[in-house]
mmCIF file of C-alpha atoms in Angstrom:
data_model
loop_
_atom_site.group_PDB
_atom_site.id
_atom_site.type_symbol
_atom_site.label_atom_id
_atom_site.label_comp_id
_atom_site.label_asym_id
_atom_site.label_seq_id
_atom_site.Cartn_x
_atom_site.Cartn_y
_atom_site.Cartn_z
ATOM 1 C CA UNK A 1 7.192 24.441 -1.924
ATOM 2 C CA UNK A 2 6.977 22.973 1.928
ATOM 3 C CA UNK A 3 4.534 20.209 2.004
ATOM 4 C CA UNK A 4 1.268 19.613 4.992
ATOM 5 C CA UNK A 5 -0.848 17.753 5.763
ATOM 6 C CA UNK A 6 -2.431 19.417 8.724
ATOM 7 C CA UNK A 7 -6.147 18.651 9.410
ATOM 8 C CA UNK A 8 -6.078 15.651 6.893
ATOM 9 C CA UNK A 9 -6.368 12.321 8.476
ATOM 10 C CA UNK A 10 -4.323 9.172 6.820
ATOM 11 C CA UNK A 11 -5.382 5.476 6.715
ATOM 12 C CA UNK A 12 -2.639 3.149 6.444
ATOM 13 C CA UNK A 13 -3.331 -0.772 6.391
ATOM 14 C CA UNK A 14 -0.248 -2.946 6.343
ATOM 15 C CA UNK A 15 1.375 -0.209 9.237
ATOM 16 C CA UNK A 16 3.361 -1.833 11.493
ATOM 17 C CA UNK A 17 6.286 -2.178 9.813
ATOM 18 C CA UNK A 18 8.655 -2.331 6.196
ATOM 19 C CA UNK A 19 6.611 0.107 3.558
ATOM 20 C CA UNK A 20 2.990 0.718 5.738
ATOM 21 C CA UNK A 21 5.448 1.574 8.947
ATOM 22 C CA UNK A 22 7.408 4.107 6.284
ATOM 23 C CA UNK A 23 4.774 5.865 4.631
ATOM 24 C CA UNK A 24 2.749 6.168 8.107
ATOM 25 C CA UNK A 25 5.584 7.934 9.121
ATOM 26 C CA UNK A 26 6.098 10.411 6.474
ATOM 27 C CA UNK A 27 2.893 10.881 6.630
ATOM 28 C CA UNK A 28 2.899 11.729 10.123
ATOM 29 C CA UNK A 29 6.001 13.835 9.984
ATOM 30 C CA UNK A 30 4.086 16.043 7.610
ATOM 31 C CA UNK A 31 1.187 16.797 10.453
ATOM 32 C CA UNK A 32 -1.055 14.430 9.457
ATOM 33 C CA UNK A 33 -3.286 12.552 11.996
ATOM 34 C CA UNK A 34 -2.409 8.692 11.766
ATOM 35 C CA UNK A 35 -4.692 5.422 12.028
ATOM 36 C CA UNK A 36 -1.930 1.960 11.741
ATOM 37 C CA UNK A 37 -3.654 -0.322 11.099
ATOM 38 C CA UNK A 38 -2.461 -3.891 11.219
ATOM 39 C CA UNK A 39 -3.194 -7.326 12.445
ATOM 40 C CA UNK A 40 -1.218 -7.475 15.934
ATOM 41 C CA UNK A 41 -1.871 -4.744 18.165
ATOM 42 C CA UNK A 42 1.761 -5.408 20.219
ATOM 43 C CA UNK A 43 3.378 -4.523 16.422
ATOM 44 C CA UNK A 44 0.482 -1.848 16.286
ATOM 45 C CA UNK A 45 1.398 0.013 19.299
ATOM 46 C CA UNK A 46 5.446 -0.915 18.906
ATOM 47 C CA UNK A 47 5.003 1.185 15.686
ATOM 48 C CA UNK A 48 3.268 4.121 17.197
ATOM 49 C CA UNK A 49 5.530 4.383 19.934
ATOM 50 C CA UNK A 50 8.042 4.625 16.856
ATOM 51 C CA UNK A 51 7.000 7.263 15.219
ATOM 52 C CA UNK A 52 6.034 9.887 16.882
ATOM 53 C CA UNK A 53 3.919 12.660 15.233
ATOM 54 C CA UNK A 54 4.506 16.253 13.063
ATOM 55 C CA UNK A 55 2.028 18.212 15.679
ATOM 56 C CA UNK A 56 -1.351 15.711 14.881
ATOM 57 C CA UNK A 57 -2.243 12.787 16.883
ATOM 58 C CA UNK A 58 -2.213 8.935 16.034
ATOM 59 C CA UNK A 59 -4.027 5.929 16.575
ATOM 60 C CA UNK A 60 -3.673 2.183 16.154
ATOM 61 C CA UNK A 61 -6.568 -0.106 15.495
ATOM 62 C CA UNK A 62 -5.965 -3.962 14.876
ATOM 63 C CA UNK A 63 -7.595 -5.742 11.738
ATOM 64 C CA UNK A 64 -6.910 -7.993 9.445
ATOM 65 C CA UNK A 65 -6.862 -6.283 5.736
ATOM 66 C CA UNK A 66 -8.882 -9.106 3.927
ATOM 67 C CA UNK A 67 -12.855 -9.452 6.483
ATOM 68 C CA UNK A 68 -15.595 -7.223 5.484
ATOM 69 C CA UNK A 69 -16.108 -6.231 9.175
ATOM 70 C CA UNK A 70 -12.698 -5.593 10.588
ATOM 71 C CA UNK A 71 -11.860 -3.182 7.436
ATOM 72 C CA UNK A 72 -15.591 -1.479 8.114
ATOM 73 C CA UNK A 73 -14.986 -1.465 12.144
ATOM 74 C CA UNK A 74 -10.862 -0.335 11.239
ATOM 75 C CA UNK A 75 -13.171 3.057 8.803
ATOM 76 C CA UNK A 76 -15.848 3.910 12.102
ATOM 77 C CA UNK A 77 -12.885 3.459 14.385
ATOM 78 C CA UNK A 78 -11.007 6.263 12.459
ATOM 79 C CA UNK A 79 -13.727 8.390 11.870
ATOM 80 C CA UNK A 80 -14.972 7.841 15.796
ATOM 81 C CA UNK A 81 -11.315 8.979 16.838
ATOM 82 C CA UNK A 82 -10.137 11.713 15.159
ATOM 83 C CA UNK A 83 -12.909 12.456 12.958
ATOM 84 C CA UNK A 84 -12.833 11.749 9.041
ATOM 85 C CA UNK A 85 -10.937 9.994 6.821
ATOM 86 C CA UNK A 86 -8.866 11.795 3.846
ATOM 87 C CA UNK A 87 -6.316 9.302 2.560
ATOM 88 C CA UNK A 88 -6.539 5.996 2.111
ATOM 89 C CA UNK A 89 -3.115 3.728 1.703
ATOM 90 C CA UNK A 90 -3.865 0.026 1.032
ATOM 91 C CA UNK A 91 -0.338 -1.520 1.753
ATOM 92 C CA UNK A 92 -1.425 -4.306 3.164
ATOM 93 C CA UNK A 93 -0.873 -7.719 1.346
ATOM 94 C CA UNK A 94 0.382 -11.062 1.408
ATOM 95 C CA UNK A 95 1.979 -13.987 0.146
ATOM 96 C CA UNK A 96 1.598 -17.100 1.292
ATOM 97 C CA UNK A 97 2.778 -18.900 -1.797
ATOM 98 C CA UNK A 98 6.186 -19.447 -3.331
ATOM 99 C CA UNK A 99 6.280 -21.337 -6.903
ATOM 100 C CA UNK A 100 4.266 -22.631 -9.901
ATOM 101 C CA UNK A 101 1.493 -20.322 -10.522
ATOM 102 C CA UNK A 102 -0.204 -23.607 -11.527
ATOM 103 C CA UNK A 103 -0.026 -25.510 -8.372
ATOM 104 C CA UNK A 104 -1.405 -23.364 -5.853
ATOM 105 C CA UNK A 105 -3.143 -24.807 -3.817
ATOM 106 C CA UNK A 106 -7.038 -22.689 -3.827
ATOM 107 C CA UNK A 107 -6.869 -21.905 -0.031
ATOM 108 C CA UNK A 108 -3.301 -19.796 -0.599
ATOM 109 C CA UNK A 109 -5.022 -18.969 -4.224
ATOM 110 C CA UNK A 110 -7.908 -17.735 -2.415
ATOM 111 C CA UNK A 111 -5.773 -15.511 0.769
ATOM 112 C CA UNK A 112 -3.402 -14.118 -1.842
ATOM 113 C CA UNK A 113 -6.476 -12.323 -2.905
ATOM 114 C CA UNK A 114 -8.654 -11.949 -0.387
ATOM 115 C CA UNK A 115 -5.898 -9.562 1.107
ATOM 116 C CA UNK A 116 -4.047 -8.475 -2.353
ATOM 117 C CA UNK A 117 -8.078 -7.477 -4.324
ATOM 118 C CA UNK A 118 -10.363 -8.067 -2.181
ATOM 119 C CA UNK A 119 -9.393 -6.058 0.370
ATOM 120 C CA UNK A 120 -8.323 -2.552 -0.923
ATOM 121 C CA UNK A 121 -12.379 -2.558 -2.821
ATOM 122 C CA UNK A 122 -13.710 -3.319 0.676
ATOM 123 C CA UNK A 123 -11.066 -0.619 2.295
ATOM 124 C CA UNK A 124 -12.224 2.032 -0.176
ATOM 125 C CA UNK A 125 -15.752 1.514 -0.535
ATOM 126 C CA UNK A 126 -15.945 1.356 3.737
ATOM 127 C CA UNK A 127 -13.575 5.179 3.649
ATOM 128 C CA UNK A 128 -15.884 6.008 0.198
ATOM 129 C CA UNK A 129 -18.978 5.219 2.739
ATOM 130 C CA UNK A 130 -17.837 7.167 5.768
ATOM 131 C CA UNK A 131 -17.506 10.704 4.168
ATOM 132 C CA UNK A 132 -15.057 10.317 1.592
ATOM 133 C CA UNK A 133 -18.420 10.863 -1.697
ATOM 134 C CA UNK A 134 -19.255 14.421 0.350
ATOM 135 C CA UNK A 135 -15.867 15.740 1.269
ATOM 136 C CA UNK A 136 -13.129 14.015 -1.121
ATOM 137 C CA UNK A 137 -10.112 12.504 -0.355
ATOM 138 C CA UNK A 138 -7.061 10.626 -1.679
ATOM 139 C CA UNK A 139 -6.668 6.404 -2.208
ATOM 140 C CA UNK A 140 -3.005 5.095 -2.678
ATOM 141 C CA UNK A 141 -2.976 1.721 -3.223
ATOM 142 C CA UNK A 142 0.896 -0.369 -3.469
ATOM 143 C CA UNK A 143 1.185 -2.506 -5.780
ATOM 144 C CA UNK A 144 4.229 -4.066 -8.142
ATOM 145 C CA UNK A 145 6.829 -3.801 -10.511
ATOM 146 C CA UNK A 146 5.702 -7.542 -10.230
ATOM 147 C CA UNK A 147 2.612 -6.341 -11.729
ATOM 148 C CA UNK A 148 4.329 -5.170 -15.051
ATOM 149 C CA UNK A 149 6.382 -7.930 -15.800
ATOM 150 C CA UNK A 150 6.738 -12.127 -15.080
ATOM 151 C CA UNK A 151 8.306 -13.805 -12.607
ATOM 152 C CA UNK A 152 6.667 -17.385 -12.125
ATOM 153 C CA UNK A 153 7.956 -18.023 -8.426
ATOM 154 C CA UNK A 154 6.029 -15.124 -7.400
ATOM 155 C CA UNK A 155 3.277 -15.179 -10.197
ATOM 156 C CA UNK A 156 0.010 -15.749 -8.238
ATOM 157 C CA UNK A 157 0.896 -12.823 -6.347
ATOM 158 C CA UNK A 158 2.032 -10.930 -9.392
ATOM 159 C CA UNK A 159 -1.395 -10.990 -10.930
ATOM 160 C CA UNK A 160 -2.831 -9.459 -8.022
ATOM 161 C CA UNK A 161 -1.076 -7.076 -8.173
ATOM 162 C CA UNK A 162 -2.106 -6.266 -12.122
ATOM 163 C CA UNK A 163 -5.112 -6.291 -10.877
ATOM 164 C CA UNK A 164 -4.755 -3.832 -8.818
ATOM 165 C CA UNK A 165 -3.282 -1.960 -10.763
ATOM 166 C CA UNK A 166 -6.188 -2.063 -13.354
ATOM 167 C CA UNK A 167 -8.539 -1.573 -9.996
ATOM 168 C CA UNK A 168 -6.701 1.744 -9.240
ATOM 169 C CA UNK A 169 -7.613 2.871 -12.554
ATOM 170 C CA UNK A 170 -11.730 1.813 -12.453
ATOM 171 C CA UNK A 171 -11.533 3.641 -8.939
ATOM 172 C CA UNK A 172 -10.527 6.839 -10.231
ATOM 173 C CA UNK A 173 -12.288 6.952 -13.193
ATOM 174 C CA UNK A 174 -15.239 5.970 -10.978
ATOM 175 C CA UNK A 175 -14.829 8.099 -8.067
ATOM 176 C CA UNK A 176 -13.879 11.183 -9.607
ATOM 177 C CA UNK A 177 -14.202 14.135 -9.083
ATOM 178 C CA UNK A 178 -14.028 13.752 -5.882
ATOM 179 C CA UNK A 179 -11.705 10.979 -4.673
ATOM 180 C CA UNK A 180 -8.393 10.895 -6.645
ATOM 181 C CA UNK A 181 -7.074 6.835 -6.640
ATOM 182 C CA UNK A 182 -3.244 6.233 -7.787
ATOM 183 C CA UNK A 183 -1.021 3.094 -7.069
ATOM 184 C CA UNK A 184 2.746 2.652 -6.003
ATOM 185 C CA UNK A 185 4.445 -0.252 -7.948
ATOM 186 C CA UNK A 186 7.574 -0.451 -6.265
ATOM 187 C CA UNK A 187 9.801 -2.669 -7.019
ATOM 188 C CA UNK A 188 12.520 -5.085 -4.519
ATOM 189 C CA UNK A 189 12.582 -3.196 -1.609
ATOM 190 C CA UNK A 190 13.977 -4.625 1.842
ATOM 191 C CA UNK A 191 11.152 -5.245 3.480
ATOM 192 C CA UNK A 192 11.163 -8.632 6.115
ATOM 193 C CA UNK A 193 8.039 -9.725 3.542
ATOM 194 C CA UNK A 194 10.233 -9.343 0.353
ATOM 195 C CA UNK A 195 13.656 -11.307 2.495
ATOM 196 C CA UNK A 196 13.425 -14.169 0.761
ATOM 197 C CA UNK A 197 13.923 -12.454 -2.651
ATOM 198 C CA UNK A 198 16.955 -10.220 -1.385
ATOM 199 C CA UNK A 199 18.956 -11.015 1.347
ATOM 200 C CA UNK A 200 20.558 -14.487 -1.101
ATOM 201 C CA UNK A 201 21.792 -11.738 -3.502
ATOM 202 C CA UNK A 202 21.323 -8.408 -2.360
ATOM 203 C CA UNK A 203 24.733 -7.013 -3.714
ATOM 204 C CA UNK A 204 24.331 -9.469 -7.028
ATOM 205 C CA UNK A 205 20.666 -8.075 -7.623
ATOM 206 C CA UNK A 206 22.133 -4.115 -6.991
ATOM 207 C CA UNK A 207 25.103 -4.507 -8.993
ATOM 208 C CA UNK A 208 21.887 -5.371 -11.862
ATOM 209 C CA UNK A 209 19.926 -2.081 -11.388
ATOM 210 C CA UNK A 210 20.904 1.322 -12.915
ATOM 211 C CA UNK A 211 20.872 2.563 -9.973
ATOM 212 C CA UNK A 212 22.758 -0.170 -8.104
ATOM 213 C CA UNK A 213 20.718 -0.536 -5.220
ATOM 214 C CA UNK A 214 18.165 -1.844 -3.581
ATOM 215 C CA UNK A 215 15.100 -0.134 -2.511
ATOM 216 C CA UNK A 216 14.105 1.143 0.749
ATOM 217 C CA UNK A 217 11.091 1.495 2.407
ATOM 218 C CA UNK A 218 11.453 5.680 2.812
ATOM 219 C CA UNK A 219 11.905 5.653 -1.452
ATOM 220 C CA UNK A 220 8.631 4.147 -1.567
ATOM 221 C CA UNK A 221 7.279 6.840 1.354
ATOM 222 C CA UNK A 222 8.415 9.405 -0.452
ATOM 223 C CA UNK A 223 6.278 8.905 -4.144
ATOM 224 C CA UNK A 224 2.995 8.406 -1.164
ATOM 225 C CA UNK A 225 3.359 11.238 0.352
ATOM 226 C CA UNK A 226 3.519 13.152 -3.011
ATOM 227 C CA UNK A 227 0.683 11.724 -3.999
ATOM 228 C CA UNK A 228 -1.326 12.169 -0.925
ATOM 229 C CA UNK A 229 -0.225 15.827 -1.331
ATOM 230 C CA UNK A 230 -1.783 18.693 -3.349
ATOM 231 C CA UNK A 231 1.860 18.216 -5.419
ATOM 232 C CA UNK A 232 -0.346 15.490 -7.094
ATOM 233 C CA UNK A 233 -3.958 17.687 -7.625
ATOM 234 C CA UNK A 234 -3.702 16.266 -10.966
ATOM 235 C CA UNK A 235 -2.703 13.113 -11.095
ATOM 236 C CA UNK A 236 -5.065 10.219 -11.056
ATOM 237 C CA UNK A 237 -5.586 7.147 -12.633
ATOM 238 C CA UNK A 238 -1.592 6.627 -12.409
ATOM 239 C CA UNK A 239 0.485 3.992 -11.220
ATOM 240 C CA UNK A 240 3.939 4.898 -10.763
ATOM 241 C CA UNK A 241 7.126 2.672 -10.369
ATOM 242 C CA UNK A 242 9.923 3.313 -8.333
ATOM 243 C CA UNK A 243 11.882 0.911 -9.294
ATOM 244 C CA UNK A 244 15.829 1.758 -9.469
ATOM 245 C CA UNK A 245 14.979 1.548 -12.852
ATOM 246 C CA UNK A 246 14.496 -2.012 -12.385
ATOM 247 C CA UNK A 247 11.762 -2.702 -15.383
ATOM 248 C CA UNK A 248 14.250 -0.528 -17.977
ATOM 249 C CA UNK A 249 16.550 -4.478 -18.542
ATOM 250 C CA UNK A 250 19.275 -5.209 -20.051
ATOM 251 C CA UNK A 251 21.615 -3.727 -17.465
ATOM 252 C CA UNK A 252 25.241 -5.533 -16.981
#
């Protein structure tokens, strides 16, 4: 079955690199009109030049994913330029602190929640009021397997991702039947944001993963394509784990 998103409009946050760029590229490749958003205009323009489209339009709008005024402006610009928002991908995230959760300072505590949890709430609110409540829609939240396990060094980040998964279930119930809301929980993916976790010991980590490799951004984009398409039309409130089997544990 061929997947087509022609006639659909997708808004992808954190879209200038890594997982967000891969998702935007994949959705555009099957015909969606796509709005790319992240903090830096020059990075967005460079990403858009790389992506191309599958026949649809491609737009960019610089916005901080944790700032409500900028979120509202981005959603409004998407409707103005592309006509509507059908698919919202909450990919943007931050992790300004590595270390024991008990030692985190409040400014970085607040920043992590602002982007990783409050941000997705506001993006969903804006997309809902901008038209999803009338014509329906589809939300995909990018969480993490960290929200399903315990790792002290990035523990605070992981708590925000656990909250995002519960938010996904809550909003799926709240916005049904008009809007489907699902999440993806990636394992360790080779992105710039995660370099500190994988670069020092990539081979060793891969060797202890059942599928013997780390993730690539395209692995997550493939799952996002499934959730964005009609193939998942009876799926809502779920978190799809894409981790090469890492959460299975006990692999040697």
